Amino acid sequence: MKKEFLLVAASFFLMSVTLITGVYAIENDDGKKGITISKIETDLTGDGNIESLYLKGVPYKDDENFLRSIYMDIETKEGNKIHIPLESGNKAALKLIDINGDGIKEVLTNVYIEGNNGTINSYLYSLKDGVQTELTIPDPIEMESHFENGYKAKLTIKPTGKTYSFDLRERKKYYKKLGLYYNGKLNEPTELKVNSFSTLKPTRTSTGLMGLKGIQKITGIANGDTIAYVVSSWSYRDGNWTLVDTIVRTADDKK
């Protein structure tokens, strides 16, 4: 690999043979050099024929670590083409998953906004019967969180009502230096930052069905001040997402 902004993701839990190839250069109609991030050949429409799915991007001229244009192209055996534009970002990856149990794989695409540790924009598309349909994705979990006296923090997950406490005394010197605490007491009420999904990928949930797993990072007074990770599992039925379960992990035991 010449450029590390490229991420090629393998398909997940596939029931048929799928071919994925890596990154190679392409030439766009406007003459600007672009790249094919990944190519997948599989049946996406349910007609028994193999379609070709391309995930492509065009880097900025002066910053090859950022893709100013990201899109998917699908070509059918009959020569029909589907073009799906996505938002710009640092990198992109796609995976396949039969999210609704109809026996036809949908396409999950993640566009990374700030690299691997940043947030993502996610897209889920069905191409059943050759028709492009954008499906919804789960919304990030709503949470309430704040620092407390005694170098502690508290996090409440709204959908479940569960509350978690964190002992942050190991960061005492750091917080005192930045003026967050004085003699163990907060100088002013301060909330934690609840980030959007940094990961959203296929998983088999505790229900035994395929779904999605998301990870949200909870940070303190800076992006590097990681307090916890909230891992959520979701199932999709009848056009709606249902939260299956949540797991809260500290920065030290993220898996």
Short mmCIF file of C-alpha atoms in Angstrom, two decimals:
data_model
loop_
_atom_site.label_atom_id
_atom_site.label_comp_id
_atom_site.label_asym_id
_atom_site.label_seq_id
_atom_site.Cartn_x
_atom_site.Cartn_y
_atom_site.Cartn_z
CA MET A 1 0.00 0.00 0.00
CA LYS A 2 1.37 3.43 -0.91
CA LYS A 3 -1.23 5.40 0.98
CA GLU A 4 -2.47 4.47 4.43
CA PHE A 5 -5.83 6.21 4.01
CA LEU A 6 -7.19 3.14 2.25
CA LEU A 7 -9.23 0.59 4.16
CA VAL A 8 -10.41 -2.58 2.49
CA ALA A 9 -13.08 -4.39 4.51
CA ALA A 10 -13.99 -8.01 3.97
CA SER A 11 -17.63 -9.03 3.79
CA PHE A 12 -19.17 -10.52 6.93
CA PHE A 13 -21.04 -13.81 7.38
CA LEU A 14 -21.50 -14.36 3.65
CA MET A 15 -23.54 -17.29 2.49
CA SER A 16 -22.21 -17.28 -1.06
CA VAL A 17 -18.84 -16.87 -2.70
CA THR A 18 -17.82 -13.22 -2.74
CA LEU A 19 -14.76 -11.74 -4.40
CA ILE A 20 -13.14 -8.66 -2.91
CA THR A 21 -10.17 -6.94 -4.47
CA GLY A 22 -8.04 -4.14 -3.12
CA VAL A 23 -7.16 -0.61 -4.07
CA TYR A 24 -6.13 0.52 -7.51
CA ALA A 25 -6.05 3.79 -9.42
CA ILE A 26 -8.80 4.96 -11.76
CA GLU A 27 -9.17 7.93 -14.06
CA ASN A 28 -12.28 10.06 -13.64
CA ASP A 29 -14.21 11.81 -16.39
CA ASP A 30 -12.82 15.16 -15.26
CA GLY A 31 -9.27 13.87 -15.63
CA LYS A 32 -8.55 13.83 -11.92
CA LYS A 33 -6.92 10.70 -10.54
CA GLY A 34 -9.07 8.63 -8.19
CA ILE A 35 -8.91 5.26 -6.53
CA THR A 36 -11.05 2.16 -6.23
CA ILE A 37 -11.04 1.36 -2.53
CA SER A 38 -12.63 -2.05 -2.89
CA LYS A 39 -14.53 -4.23 -5.33
CA ILE A 40 -17.02 -6.93 -4.43
CA GLU A 41 -18.64 -9.41 -6.80
CA THR A 42 -21.75 -11.10 -5.43
CA ASP A 43 -25.52 -11.31 -5.90
CA LEU A 44 -26.93 -8.07 -4.48
CA THR A 45 -30.30 -8.05 -6.25
CA GLY A 46 -31.53 -11.57 -5.53
CA ASP A 47 -31.80 -12.61 -9.18
CA GLY A 48 -29.11 -15.27 -8.88
CA ASN A 49 -26.63 -13.31 -11.01
CA ILE A 50 -23.39 -11.71 -9.88
CA GLU A 51 -23.22 -7.92 -9.61
CA SER A 52 -20.02 -5.87 -9.35
CA LEU A 53 -19.89 -3.35 -6.51
CA TYR A 54 -17.17 -0.69 -6.49
CA LEU A 55 -16.36 1.67 -3.62
CA LYS A 56 -14.42 4.61 -5.06
CA GLY A 57 -12.89 7.86 -3.90
CA VAL A 58 -11.17 10.95 -5.28
CA PRO A 59 -8.50 12.54 -3.02
CA TYR A 60 -7.94 16.25 -2.75
CA LYS A 61 -5.09 17.37 -4.96
CA ASP A 62 -3.12 18.84 -2.04
CA ASP A 63 -4.17 16.33 0.62
CA GLU A 64 -4.22 12.70 -0.40
CA ASN A 65 -5.26 11.70 3.13
CA PHE A 66 -8.74 13.14 2.54
CA LEU A 67 -11.20 11.95 -0.08
CA ARG A 68 -13.22 14.88 -1.43
CA SER A 69 -15.54 12.53 -3.28
CA ILE A 70 -16.66 9.04 -2.21
CA TYR A 71 -19.24 6.95 -4.04
CA MET A 72 -20.40 3.45 -4.93
CA ASP A 73 -20.97 2.11 -8.44
CA ILE A 74 -22.92 -1.10 -9.04
CA GLU A 75 -22.92 -2.91 -12.39
CA THR A 76 -25.38 -5.71 -13.17
CA LYS A 77 -24.92 -8.61 -15.56
CA GLU A 78 -27.31 -6.91 -17.99
CA GLY A 79 -25.12 -3.80 -18.06
CA ASN A 80 -27.34 -1.63 -15.85
CA LYS A 81 -25.50 0.78 -13.57
CA ILE A 82 -26.38 2.33 -10.21
CA HIS A 83 -24.43 5.30 -8.83
CA ILE A 84 -24.63 6.14 -5.10
CA PRO A 85 -22.81 9.30 -3.90
CA LEU A 86 -21.62 9.42 -0.28
CA GLU A 87 -20.13 12.14 1.90
CA SER A 88 -16.44 13.02 1.85
CA GLY A 89 -14.05 11.77 4.53
CA ASN A 90 -10.61 10.44 5.39
CA LYS A 91 -11.31 6.88 4.33
CA ALA A 92 -14.17 4.50 3.63
CA ALA A 93 -14.98 0.81 3.98
CA LEU A 94 -17.90 -1.45 3.18
CA LYS A 95 -19.32 -4.73 4.44
CA LEU A 96 -22.19 -6.96 3.39
CA ILE A 97 -24.92 -8.19 5.71
CA ASP A 98 -28.41 -9.64 5.37
CA ILE A 99 -29.87 -7.24 7.90
CA ASN A 100 -33.58 -7.93 7.36
CA GLY A 101 -33.47 -11.71 6.92
CA ASP A 102 -34.75 -11.77 3.33
CA GLY A 103 -31.79 -13.81 2.08
CA ILE A 104 -30.30 -10.90 0.12
CA LYS A 105 -27.26 -9.04 1.38
CA GLU A 106 -27.41 -5.29 2.00
CA VAL A 107 -24.41 -2.95 1.71
CA LEU A 108 -23.14 -1.19 4.85
CA THR A 109 -20.67 1.60 4.08
CA ASN A 110 -18.77 3.61 6.69
CA VAL A 111 -17.08 6.90 5.86
CA TYR A 112 -14.49 7.85 8.47
CA ILE A 113 -14.41 11.56 9.24
CA GLU A 114 -11.29 11.90 11.40
CA GLY A 115 -9.38 8.70 10.77
CA ASN A 116 -9.73 5.43 12.69
CA ASN A 117 -10.39 7.07 16.06
CA GLY A 118 -12.90 9.61 14.79
CA THR A 119 -16.58 9.46 14.10
CA ILE A 120 -18.21 7.93 11.04
CA ASN A 121 -21.06 8.53 8.65
CA SER A 122 -22.79 5.23 7.90
CA TYR A 123 -25.02 4.20 5.01
CA LEU A 124 -27.09 1.05 4.53
CA TYR A 125 -28.43 0.22 1.07
CA SER A 126 -30.59 -2.55 -0.34
CA LEU A 127 -30.37 -3.36 -4.05
CA LYS A 128 -33.11 -6.00 -4.05
CA ASP A 129 -34.67 -6.49 -7.51
CA GLY A 130 -32.21 -3.93 -8.86
CA VAL A 131 -33.88 -1.08 -6.96
CA GLN A 132 -31.69 1.21 -4.85
CA THR A 133 -33.25 1.67 -1.40
CA GLU A 134 -31.55 3.47 1.48
CA LEU A 135 -32.34 1.86 4.82
CA THR A 136 -32.05 3.60 8.15
CA ILE A 137 -29.22 3.01 10.59
CA PRO A 138 -29.44 3.13 14.41
CA ASP A 139 -29.22 6.53 16.05
CA PRO A 140 -26.41 6.91 18.60
CA ILE A 141 -27.57 6.22 22.14
CA GLU A 142 -28.64 9.25 24.15
CA MET A 143 -26.79 9.60 27.45
CA GLU A 144 -26.39 12.02 30.32
CA SER A 145 -22.92 12.37 31.81
CA HIS A 146 -20.95 14.71 34.03
CA PHE A 147 -17.99 15.01 36.37
CA GLU A 148 -18.60 14.78 40.12
CA ASN A 149 -16.75 15.90 43.23
CA GLY A 150 -13.96 13.59 44.38
CA TYR A 151 -12.53 13.01 40.89
CA LYS A 152 -15.43 10.93 39.71
CA ALA A 153 -17.78 10.85 36.74
CA LYS A 154 -21.27 9.50 36.18
CA LEU A 155 -22.94 8.24 33.02
CA THR A 156 -26.63 7.40 32.53
CA ILE A 157 -27.86 5.57 29.44
CA LYS A 158 -31.32 6.97 28.72
CA PRO A 159 -32.90 3.99 26.90
CA THR A 160 -32.05 1.58 29.73
CA GLY A 161 -31.99 3.95 32.70
CA LYS A 162 -28.77 2.34 33.94
CA THR A 163 -26.17 4.55 35.62
CA TYR A 164 -22.42 3.95 35.76
CA SER A 165 -19.79 5.61 37.96
CA PHE A 166 -16.10 6.06 37.17
CA ASP A 167 -13.23 6.58 39.59
CA LEU A 168 -10.85 9.09 38.01
CA ARG A 169 -8.46 9.68 40.91
CA GLU A 170 -5.53 8.51 38.80
CA ARG A 171 -6.05 11.68 36.73
CA LYS A 172 -6.08 13.93 39.79
CA LYS A 173 -2.90 15.86 38.93
CA TYR A 174 -4.00 16.32 35.34
CA TYR A 175 -7.41 17.67 36.28
CA LYS A 176 -6.02 19.93 39.02
CA LYS A 177 -3.46 21.37 36.63
CA LEU A 178 -6.18 22.24 34.14
CA GLY A 179 -8.34 23.83 36.81
CA LEU A 180 -11.19 21.34 36.69
CA TYR A 181 -10.96 20.58 40.42
CA TYR A 182 -9.84 22.47 43.52
CA ASN A 183 -9.32 20.46 46.71
CA GLY A 184 -11.28 17.63 45.16
CA LYS A 185 -14.29 19.77 44.28
CA LEU A 186 -15.40 20.80 40.83
CA ASN A 187 -14.84 24.46 40.04
CA GLU A 188 -18.01 24.39 37.95
CA PRO A 189 -20.46 21.78 36.64
CA THR A 190 -18.85 20.03 33.67
CA GLU A 191 -20.38 17.48 31.35
CA LEU A 192 -18.58 14.67 29.60
CA LYS A 193 -18.67 14.52 25.82
CA VAL A 194 -20.79 11.75 24.33
CA ASN A 195 -19.50 11.10 20.82
CA SER A 196 -21.36 9.59 17.90
CA PHE A 197 -20.50 6.12 16.59
CA SER A 198 -16.83 5.53 15.87
CA THR A 199 -17.63 1.95 14.84
CA LEU A 200 -20.72 0.40 13.28
CA LYS A 201 -20.34 -3.14 11.99
CA PRO A 202 -22.27 -6.37 11.45
CA THR A 203 -22.61 -8.68 14.43
CA ARG A 204 -24.69 -11.61 15.60
CA THR A 205 -26.74 -10.33 18.51
CA SER A 206 -27.77 -12.21 21.65
CA THR A 207 -31.07 -12.96 19.90
CA GLY A 208 -29.18 -15.14 17.42
CA LEU A 209 -30.04 -12.82 14.52
CA MET A 210 -27.70 -10.65 12.51
CA GLY A 211 -27.62 -6.99 13.50
CA LEU A 212 -25.22 -4.11 14.01
CA LYS A 213 -22.78 -3.28 16.79
CA GLY A 214 -21.88 0.32 17.49
CA ILE A 215 -19.22 1.87 19.70
CA GLN A 216 -19.43 5.38 21.15
CA LYS A 217 -16.53 7.00 22.97
CA ILE A 218 -17.14 9.06 26.11
CA THR A 219 -14.47 11.68 26.76
CA GLY A 220 -13.70 14.19 29.48
CA ILE A 221 -12.05 17.56 29.00
CA ALA A 222 -10.25 16.62 25.79
CA ASN A 223 -10.62 14.07 23.01
CA GLY A 224 -7.69 12.11 24.42
CA ASP A 225 -9.26 12.05 27.89
CA THR A 226 -11.21 8.85 27.30
CA ILE A 227 -13.54 7.90 30.14
CA ALA A 228 -15.44 4.95 28.67
CA TYR A 229 -16.76 3.19 25.60
CA VAL A 230 -20.43 2.32 25.22
CA VAL A 231 -20.99 -0.75 23.03
CA SER A 232 -24.52 -1.24 21.72
CA SER A 233 -26.11 -4.09 19.74
CA TRP A 234 -29.08 -3.53 17.45
CA SER A 235 -31.57 -5.69 15.56
CA TYR A 236 -33.57 -4.63 12.49
CA ARG A 237 -37.08 -5.79 11.73
CA ASP A 238 -39.97 -4.26 9.78
CA GLY A 239 -37.96 -1.13 9.03
CA ASN A 240 -37.15 -0.34 12.66
CA TRP A 241 -34.08 -0.69 14.85
CA THR A 242 -34.34 -2.14 18.35
CA LEU A 243 -31.65 -1.81 20.99
CA VAL A 244 -30.77 -5.36 22.10
CA ASP A 245 -28.18 -4.66 24.78
CA THR A 246 -25.46 -2.26 25.92
CA ILE A 247 -22.07 -2.79 27.52
CA VAL A 248 -20.04 -0.04 29.17
CA ARG A 249 -16.28 -0.47 29.24
CA THR A 250 -13.62 1.78 30.69
CA ALA A 251 -10.75 3.00 28.55
CA ASP A 252 -8.56 0.24 30.02
CA ASP A 253 -10.78 -2.70 29.14
CA LYS A 254 -12.06 -1.79 25.66
CA LYS A 255 -12.35 -4.89 23.45
#
